[in-house]
Amino acid sequence: MKFLCVDCDRQMTFEERQLPGDGTLAVAFKCPGCGRVIALLTNPFETQLVSSLGVVIGGRTVPEQPLEMVRGMVATGKEDAFVEGRERGAASGPVWSREAQERLARVPNFVRGMVKKIYADYARERGIAEVTTAVMDAARAELGLEGM
Ligand SMILES: [Zn+2]
């Protein structure tokens, strides 16, 4: 992950990194030309995603955290890697409303399968037969998945 100062056309250098302990990751980058500093702040879920992918931030890798499924899915690149029971008959999975499917389609490809599984699991655990945008909103609020 690198940042470019558009004004100076120079690559910004890693300034500092903070891991407050609640899973939030803050990284600062500074332009060596004009001194502009920008900070990257991620929520716990995003931090875990970045960590699990082994992305090096500021020259060092964030401590490894268990989220192997993301790495596995990215490696295969299969969007439906987490659609369960596809071969065994998908009768157990929840139905997706049209609006929910459209919203899911806006999720970036490489995490869509995982996001879909998170919502499907959320619905299944609560006995919800259809994933609607309202269900997605509730799941997001409850699981802290803002922006997904
Ligand atoms: Zn600059």
CSV table of C-alpha atoms and ligand atoms in Angstrom, one decimal, residues 5 7-8 31 33-36, ligand 1:
chain,number,residue,atom,x,y,z
A,5,CYS,CA,1.5,13.2,-3.1
A,7,ASP,CA,1.0,18.0,-5.8
A,8,CYS,CA,4.7,16.9,-5.6
A,31,CYS,CA,5.3,13.6,1.8
A,33,GLY,CA,8.5,17.2,-0.5
A,34,CYS,CA,5.9,19.4,1.1
A,35,GLY,CA,5.5,17.6,4.4
A,36,ARG,CA,1.9,16.8,4.0
B,1,ZN,ZN,3.9,16.8,-1.4
